[in-house]
Amino acid sequence: MKIGVVSLGCPKNLVDSEVMMGLIKERNWEITNDPAQADIIIVNTCGFIESAKTESINTILQMAEYKKSNKNCKLIMTGCLGQRYADELFTSMPEVDAIIGTECYDQIGQVIDRVEKGERFTLLLPPKPYQQAARRVLTTPKYTAYVKIAEGCNNRCSYCAIPKIRGPYRSRPYEEIIEEVKELAAGGTREIILVAQDTTQYGIDRYHRFRLAELLHDLNQIEGLQWIRILYCYPDSFTDELIETMANCRKVCHYVDLPLQHASNSLLKTMHRRDTREQVEVLLEKLRQRIPDICIRTTFIVGFPGETEEQFQELLDFTEKQRFQCAGVFTYSQEDGTEAGAMPNQIDEEIKQDRYHRLMALQARISEERQQEREGKVLDVLVEGHDEEDPSLAVGRSYAEAPDIDGKIFIEGARQLTVGSIVKARIQQGFTYEAVAELVKE
């Protein structure tokens, strides 16, 4: 039997898809990248914001087209959208043979067996302790792998439905993470990227203390590993111990992904964020003092209910002052079942778009200036491929660029470089999101 898997949304969802593929492989079923050849198509959906929901629905409908040419083909929906709207989608999308929730990935084999017998059903289960059900099938290049260290979220931000979808925060067993990373490193993985809804909370539920710093220290000892990157850090649980560990562990990238969402204290309070602008500024100052070459990226929401022009100006001023290397900007998405979604003072889409473009224009200028500040510096660059139009250009990333999020570095005269190698390159010219470099002979 041939099974196709389509994974949408964030890297955390990608890990879930890779776990399902591991379980599929254990059953000796074949995984195919061609949905036209598939007997079963699994779409792991995202349901975070409106644009993600739309993409998920459109992908399901596209995959359903393959059932017309292959009458025996079955379609399974997994992931956040299925968890959130299982009953409605089951009724409105007869093309789908099964909808299973985010706690059911470990049962994908039994689910496939049931749809093969002609059953049509939904399967939703309550949250359980988070462990990985199988050895994953990596869909990333061999040299890079995401490692999920927790499931769910306890933060209860007023705009976010993730705790309702994914359940409470549950840390993965410490030893299980260490063992998986050892296995990945032995198999040729050079960069691991730690992900969770909130990585800085790791350990608090299972071990009653924050253990991310300890985890980084132990991962830093693993032979063969070269880069350890952390995504989705929250400022209120970013401890001094964590800063020291990042500074002292050679393999831990001096890169922090710190979603801040806003800079107005009154809006942060309405968002149910647990920190103030002043507390965030103290943290940013600590990071930059202790780790001078730290790359800090963040995300902001514009157009949150009740956001005034004055509050938006606070965000512009904060962005100008802090000069982040990168910042993602999102217009507020009104989500069902969230506190913010029910607020009366929703912002017009036209105002949201205006603020989005104003903040993005400011950040684009800052990002270009920060890139130009790197000119002349020599960096380790992980080679990810070569430019299609000019194979003499190698394309890669330094510690300051996360895959599929940040920009690229183009190394000139580097046709001979092999994918997955880490080389030294001198930045010659910085642009808003990319940089051009020359190879440094060692």
Coordinates of C-alpha atoms in Angstrom, one line a residue:
M1 CA 0.0 0.0 0.0
K2 CA 1.3 3.5 -0.9
I3 CA 0.7 6.4 1.5
G4 CA 1.1 10.1 0.8
V5 CA 1.6 12.6 3.6
V6 CA 1.1 16.3 3.2
S7 CA 2.3 18.4 6.2
L8 CA 1.1 22.0 6.6
G9 CA 1.8 24.7 9.2
C10 CA 4.7 24.9 11.7
P11 CA 7.8 22.8 12.3
K12 CA 6.0 21.3 15.4
N13 CA 3.3 19.9 13.0
L14 CA 6.1 18.7 10.7
V15 CA 7.6 16.6 13.5
D16 CA 4.1 15.1 14.1
S17 CA 4.0 14.2 10.4
E18 CA 7.4 12.6 10.5
V19 CA 6.3 10.5 13.5
M20 CA 3.3 9.3 11.6
M21 CA 5.5 8.4 8.7
G22 CA 7.8 6.4 11.1
L23 CA 4.7 4.4 12.2
I24 CA 3.7 3.9 8.6
K25 CA 7.2 2.6 7.8
E26 CA 7.0 0.2 10.8
R27 CA 4.0 -1.4 9.1
N28 CA 6.0 -1.8 5.9
W29 CA 3.8 0.4 3.9
E30 CA 5.4 2.6 1.2
I31 CA 5.5 6.4 1.5
T32 CA 5.0 8.2 -1.8
N33 CA 5.5 11.9 -2.7
D34 CA 3.0 11.5 -5.6
P35 CA -0.6 11.7 -4.5
A36 CA -1.7 10.3 -7.8
Q37 CA -0.1 7.0 -6.8
A38 CA -1.3 7.0 -3.2
D39 CA -3.9 4.5 -1.8
I40 CA -4.1 6.7 1.3
I41 CA -3.5 10.4 1.5
I42 CA -3.0 12.0 4.9
V43 CA -3.2 15.8 5.2
N44 CA -1.8 17.1 8.5
T45 CA -3.6 20.4 8.8
C46 CA -2.9 23.8 10.6
G47 CA -5.7 25.7 12.3
F48 CA -3.8 28.5 13.9
I49 CA -5.1 31.6 12.1
E50 CA -7.6 32.2 9.3
S51 CA -5.1 32.1 6.4
A52 CA -3.8 28.7 7.7
K53 CA -7.3 27.3 7.9
T54 CA -8.0 28.4 4.4
E55 CA -4.8 26.8 3.1
S56 CA -5.7 23.5 4.9
I57 CA -9.2 23.4 3.5
N58 CA -7.9 24.1 -0.1
T59 CA -5.3 21.4 0.3
I60 CA -7.9 18.9 1.4
L61 CA -10.0 19.7 -1.6
Q62 CA -7.0 19.4 -3.9
M63 CA -6.2 16.0 -2.5
A64 CA -9.8 14.9 -2.8
E65 CA -9.5 15.4 -6.6
Y66 CA -7.3 12.3 -6.7
K67 CA -10.2 10.2 -5.4
K68 CA -12.0 10.8 -8.7
S69 CA -9.3 9.0 -10.7
N70 CA -8.6 6.4 -8.0
K71 CA -11.9 5.2 -6.6
N72 CA -10.1 3.2 -3.8
C73 CA -8.1 6.1 -2.6
K74 CA -8.9 7.2 1.0
L75 CA -8.4 10.7 2.5
I76 CA -7.5 11.2 6.2
M77 CA -7.4 14.7 7.9
T78 CA -5.1 15.0 10.9
G79 CA -3.8 18.0 12.9
C80 CA -5.1 21.2 14.4
L81 CA -7.9 22.0 12.0
G82 CA -9.3 18.5 12.4
Q83 CA -9.0 18.7 16.2
R84 CA -10.7 22.1 16.3
Y85 CA -13.6 21.5 13.9
A86 CA -14.0 17.8 13.6
D87 CA -17.8 17.6 13.7
E88 CA -18.4 20.5 11.3
L89 CA -15.8 19.3 8.8
F90 CA -17.0 15.7 9.0
T91 CA -20.5 16.8 8.0
S92 CA -19.5 19.4 5.4
M93 CA -16.6 17.5 3.7
P94 CA -17.9 14.0 2.6
E95 CA -14.7 13.6 0.6
V96 CA -12.8 13.0 3.9
D97 CA -12.9 9.4 5.2
A98 CA -11.5 10.1 8.7
I99 CA -10.7 13.1 10.8
I100 CA -8.4 12.5 13.8
G101 CA -7.2 14.9 16.4
T102 CA -3.7 15.9 17.6
E103 CA -3.6 13.2 20.3
C104 CA -4.1 10.4 17.8
Y105 CA -0.9 10.4 15.7
D106 CA 0.3 7.2 17.5
Q107 CA -2.8 5.4 16.2
I108 CA -2.4 6.2 12.5
G109 CA -1.8 2.5 11.6
Q110 CA -5.2 1.5 13.1
V111 CA -6.9 4.5 11.5
I112 CA -5.6 3.4 8.1
D113 CA -6.8 -0.1 8.7
R114 CA -10.3 1.2 9.6
V115 CA -10.6 3.4 6.5
E116 CA -9.3 0.6 4.3
K117 CA -12.3 -1.5 5.6
G118 CA -14.7 1.2 4.5
E119 CA -15.3 2.9 7.8
R120 CA -15.9 6.7 8.0
F121 CA -15.3 8.3 11.4
T122 CA -13.8 10.9 13.6
L123 CA -11.3 10.1 16.4
L124 CA -10.6 12.7 19.1
L125 CA -8.8 11.7 22.4
P126 CA -8.0 13.7 25.6
P127 CA -4.5 15.0 26.2
K128 CA -1.9 12.5 27.5
P129 CA 1.7 12.7 28.5
Y130 CA 3.9 13.6 25.6
Q131 CA 6.2 11.0 24.2
Q132 CA 7.3 10.2 20.6
A133 CA 5.6 7.1 19.3
A134 CA 8.2 6.0 16.7
R135 CA 11.5 6.8 15.1
R136 CA 10.7 9.5 12.7
V137 CA 11.1 9.6 8.9
L138 CA 13.0 12.9 8.4
T139 CA 11.6 15.1 5.6
T140 CA 14.2 17.8 6.2
P141 CA 17.6 17.5 4.6
K142 CA 19.8 15.0 6.5
Y143 CA 22.0 17.7 8.0
T144 CA 19.1 19.6 9.8
A145 CA 16.3 18.2 12.0
Y146 CA 13.6 19.6 14.2
V147 CA 13.3 18.1 17.7
K148 CA 10.0 18.7 19.5
I149 CA 10.6 18.9 23.3
A150 CA 7.0 19.6 24.5
E151 CA 3.4 19.5 23.4
G152 CA 0.5 22.0 24.2
C153 CA 0.6 25.3 26.0
N154 CA -0.4 26.9 29.3
N155 CA 0.1 30.6 28.3
R156 CA -3.5 31.4 27.5
C157 CA -2.8 34.4 25.4
S158 CA -6.2 36.0 24.7
Y159 CA -5.8 35.9 20.9
C160 CA -4.6 32.3 20.6
A161 CA -6.6 29.0 20.3
I162 CA -3.6 26.7 20.7
P163 CA -4.3 25.6 24.3
K164 CA -7.8 24.6 23.3
I165 CA -6.5 22.7 20.3
R166 CA -3.3 21.2 21.7
G167 CA -4.2 21.0 25.4
P168 CA -2.0 21.9 28.4
Y169 CA 1.8 22.1 28.3
R170 CA 3.5 18.6 28.5
S171 CA 7.3 18.3 28.5
R172 CA 8.8 15.3 26.7
P173 CA 11.0 13.0 28.8
Y174 CA 14.5 14.4 29.1
E175 CA 16.3 11.1 28.4
E176 CA 14.1 10.5 25.3
I177 CA 15.2 13.9 23.8
I178 CA 18.9 13.2 24.5
E179 CA 18.7 9.7 22.9
E180 CA 16.9 11.0 19.8
V181 CA 19.5 13.7 19.3
K182 CA 22.4 11.2 19.7
E183 CA 20.7 9.0 17.1
L184 CA 20.2 12.0 14.7
A185 CA 23.9 13.1 15.1
A186 CA 25.1 9.6 14.5
G187 CA 23.1 9.6 11.3
G188 CA 24.7 12.8 10.0
T189 CA 22.5 15.5 11.4
R190 CA 24.7 18.6 12.1
E191 CA 22.0 21.1 13.2
I192 CA 19.1 20.4 15.5
I193 CA 16.3 22.9 16.1
L194 CA 14.4 22.6 19.4
V195 CA 10.7 23.4 19.0
A196 CA 7.7 23.6 21.3
Q197 CA 4.8 26.0 21.7
D198 CA 7.1 27.6 24.4
T199 CA 10.6 26.1 24.6
T200 CA 11.6 28.1 27.7
Q201 CA 8.9 26.4 29.8
Y202 CA 10.5 23.0 29.2
G203 CA 10.5 20.8 32.3
I204 CA 8.3 22.9 34.5
D205 CA 5.3 20.4 34.4
R206 CA 7.2 17.1 34.4
Y207 CA 10.2 18.0 36.6
H208 CA 8.8 21.1 38.5
R209 CA 11.7 23.3 37.3
F210 CA 12.9 24.9 34.0
R211 CA 15.3 22.4 32.4
L212 CA 16.1 24.0 29.0
A213 CA 19.5 25.3 30.1
E214 CA 20.4 21.9 31.4
L215 CA 19.2 20.2 28.2
L216 CA 21.3 22.6 26.1
H217 CA 24.3 21.8 28.2
D218 CA 23.9 18.0 27.7
L219 CA 23.1 18.3 24.0
N220 CA 26.3 20.4 23.6
Q221 CA 28.3 17.3 24.6
I222 CA 26.9 15.1 21.8
E223 CA 29.6 14.2 19.2
G224 CA 28.9 15.1 15.6
L225 CA 26.5 17.8 16.4
Q226 CA 27.6 21.3 15.4
W227 CA 24.6 23.7 15.8
I228 CA 21.8 23.7 18.4
R229 CA 19.1 26.3 17.6
I230 CA 16.1 27.2 19.8
L231 CA 12.8 28.5 18.5
Y232 CA 9.7 29.9 20.3
C233 CA 11.3 31.3 23.5
Y234 CA 9.0 33.4 25.8
P235 CA 10.6 36.3 27.6
D236 CA 9.0 35.7 31.0
S237 CA 10.7 32.4 31.5
F238 CA 14.0 33.3 29.8
T239 CA 16.2 32.8 32.8
D240 CA 19.7 34.2 33.6
E241 CA 20.9 30.5 33.7
L242 CA 19.7 30.1 30.1
I243 CA 21.6 33.2 29.0
E244 CA 24.7 31.9 30.6
T245 CA 24.3 28.5 29.0
M246 CA 23.9 30.0 25.6
A247 CA 27.0 32.1 26.1
N248 CA 29.1 29.2 27.3
C249 CA 28.0 26.3 25.1
R250 CA 29.9 26.4 21.8
K251 CA 27.4 24.5 19.8
V252 CA 24.3 26.6 20.9
C253 CA 23.6 29.2 18.2
H254 CA 23.7 32.8 19.3
Y255 CA 20.2 33.1 17.9
V256 CA 17.0 33.8 19.9
D257 CA 13.5 33.6 18.5
L258 CA 11.5 35.7 21.0
P259 CA 7.8 36.3 20.0
L260 CA 7.0 39.6 21.8
Q261 CA 3.7 40.5 20.0
H262 CA 3.6 44.2 21.1
A263 CA 5.3 46.9 23.1
S264 CA 2.3 48.7 24.7
N265 CA 1.9 47.6 28.3
S266 CA -1.9 48.1 28.2
L267 CA -2.2 45.9 25.1
L268 CA 0.2 43.3 26.5
K269 CA -2.1 43.1 29.5
T270 CA -5.2 42.6 27.4
M271 CA -3.3 40.0 25.4
H272 CA -2.6 38.2 28.7
R273 CA 1.1 38.4 28.1
R274 CA 3.0 37.9 31.4
D275 CA 5.6 40.6 30.8
T276 CA 5.9 44.4 30.4
R277 CA 7.8 46.4 27.9
E278 CA 10.3 47.4 30.6
Q279 CA 10.9 43.7 31.6
V280 CA 11.4 42.8 27.9
E281 CA 13.9 45.7 27.6
V282 CA 15.9 44.4 30.6
L283 CA 16.1 40.9 29.0
L284 CA 17.2 42.2 25.6
E285 CA 19.9 44.3 27.3
K286 CA 21.1 41.2 29.3
L287 CA 21.2 39.1 26.1
R288 CA 23.1 41.7 24.1
Q289 CA 25.6 42.4 26.9
R290 CA 26.4 38.8 27.7
I291 CA 26.3 37.6 24.0
P292 CA 27.4 40.6 21.9
D293 CA 26.8 38.8 18.5
I294 CA 23.3 37.5 19.5
C295 CA 20.8 37.6 16.6
I296 CA 17.3 38.3 17.9
R297 CA 14.2 37.8 15.8
T298 CA 10.7 38.5 17.0
T299 CA 7.1 38.6 15.9
F300 CA 4.5 41.3 16.3
I301 CA 0.7 41.5 16.0
V302 CA -0.9 44.7 14.6
G303 CA -4.6 45.5 14.7
F304 CA -5.3 43.7 18.0
P305 CA -8.8 44.7 19.3
G306 CA -8.7 48.2 20.7
E307 CA -5.2 49.0 19.4
T308 CA -5.1 52.8 19.1
E309 CA -2.8 54.8 16.8
E310 CA -0.9 55.9 20.0
Q311 CA -0.3 52.3 21.0
F312 CA 0.8 51.4 17.5
Q313 CA 3.2 54.3 17.7
E314 CA 4.6 52.8 20.9
L315 CA 5.3 49.6 18.9
L316 CA 7.0 51.6 16.1
D317 CA 9.2 53.5 18.6
F318 CA 10.1 50.2 20.4
T319 CA 11.1 48.6 17.0
E320 CA 13.2 51.6 16.1
K321 CA 15.0 51.5 19.4
Q322 CA 15.6 47.8 19.6
R323 CA 16.8 47.3 16.0
F324 CA 15.9 43.6 15.8
Q325 CA 17.7 41.7 13.0
C326 CA 14.4 40.2 11.9
A327 CA 10.8 40.7 12.8
G328 CA 7.7 38.9 11.4
V329 CA 4.5 41.0 11.4
F330 CA 1.0 39.5 11.5
T331 CA -2.3 41.3 11.2
Y332 CA -4.6 40.2 14.1
S333 CA -6.8 37.2 13.2
Q334 CA -10.2 37.0 15.0
E335 CA -10.3 33.4 16.2
D336 CA -13.4 31.4 17.4
G337 CA -13.4 30.6 21.1
T338 CA -10.7 33.1 22.1
E339 CA -11.3 35.9 24.5
A340 CA -10.0 38.5 22.0
G341 CA -12.2 37.1 19.3
A342 CA -15.3 38.1 21.4
M343 CA -14.0 41.6 22.1
P344 CA -16.3 44.4 20.7
N345 CA -13.6 46.8 19.5
Q346 CA -12.3 44.9 16.5
I347 CA -10.1 46.9 14.1
D348 CA -11.0 47.5 10.5
E349 CA -9.0 45.4 8.0
E350 CA -7.9 48.6 6.2
I351 CA -6.3 50.0 9.4
K352 CA -4.7 46.6 10.1
Q353 CA -3.1 46.5 6.6
D354 CA -1.9 50.1 6.9
R355 CA -0.2 49.4 10.2
Y356 CA 1.2 46.1 8.8
H357 CA 2.9 47.9 5.9
R358 CA 4.2 50.8 8.1
L359 CA 5.8 48.4 10.6
M360 CA 7.2 46.1 7.8
A361 CA 8.7 49.1 6.0
L362 CA 10.4 50.2 9.2
Q363 CA 11.7 46.7 10.0
A364 CA 12.9 46.2 6.4
R365 CA 15.1 49.3 6.7
I366 CA 16.5 48.1 10.1
S367 CA 17.1 44.6 8.7
E368 CA 19.0 46.0 5.8
E369 CA 21.2 48.2 8.1
R370 CA 21.8 45.2 10.4
Q371 CA 22.8 43.1 7.4
Q372 CA 25.2 45.8 6.2
E373 CA 26.8 45.8 9.7
R374 CA 27.9 42.2 9.0
E375 CA 29.9 43.2 5.9
G376 CA 33.6 42.1 6.4
K377 CA 32.7 39.6 9.0
V378 CA 33.7 35.9 8.6
L379 CA 30.9 33.4 9.5
D380 CA 30.4 29.7 9.5
V381 CA 27.9 28.9 6.7
L382 CA 26.0 25.7 6.3
V383 CA 25.7 24.9 2.6
E384 CA 22.2 24.0 1.6
G385 CA 22.5 23.9 -2.2
H386 CA 23.5 25.9 -5.3
D387 CA 21.7 28.6 -7.2
E388 CA 19.6 27.0 -10.1
E389 CA 20.6 29.8 -12.6
D390 CA 24.2 30.1 -11.5
P391 CA 25.6 26.8 -10.0
S392 CA 28.8 28.7 -9.0
L393 CA 26.8 30.4 -6.3
A394 CA 26.4 28.2 -3.1
V395 CA 23.3 29.0 -1.0
G396 CA 23.5 28.6 2.8
R397 CA 22.8 29.9 6.3
S398 CA 24.8 31.1 9.2
Y399 CA 23.9 30.8 12.9
A400 CA 21.8 33.9 12.4
E401 CA 19.3 32.3 9.9
A402 CA 16.8 29.7 10.7
P403 CA 15.6 27.5 7.8
D404 CA 12.4 28.6 6.0
I405 CA 12.1 31.7 8.3
D406 CA 15.1 33.9 7.7
G407 CA 17.1 34.9 4.6
K408 CA 20.0 33.2 2.8
I409 CA 23.7 33.8 2.2
F410 CA 25.0 33.4 -1.3
I411 CA 28.7 32.4 -1.6
E412 CA 30.4 33.3 -4.8
G413 CA 32.8 31.0 -6.7
A414 CA 31.7 28.0 -4.6
R415 CA 30.6 25.4 -7.2
Q416 CA 32.8 22.8 -5.5
L417 CA 31.1 23.0 -2.1
T418 CA 29.1 20.0 -1.0
V419 CA 25.6 20.3 0.5
G420 CA 25.6 19.8 4.2
S421 CA 29.2 21.1 4.7
I422 CA 30.0 24.0 7.0
V423 CA 32.5 26.5 5.5
K424 CA 33.9 29.9 6.4
A425 CA 32.6 32.8 4.3
R426 CA 33.2 36.6 4.5
I427 CA 30.1 38.8 4.1
Q428 CA 30.7 41.2 1.2
Q429 CA 27.4 42.9 0.8
G430 CA 24.2 42.8 3.0
F431 CA 20.7 43.3 1.7
T432 CA 17.4 43.3 3.5
Y433 CA 17.0 39.5 3.8
E434 CA 20.0 38.1 2.0
A435 CA 23.8 38.6 1.9
V436 CA 26.5 37.9 -0.6
A437 CA 29.8 36.4 0.6
E438 CA 33.1 35.1 -0.6
L439 CA 34.7 31.8 0.4
V440 CA 37.5 32.0 3.0
K441 CA 40.2 29.5 2.3
E442 CA 41.2 27.8 5.6

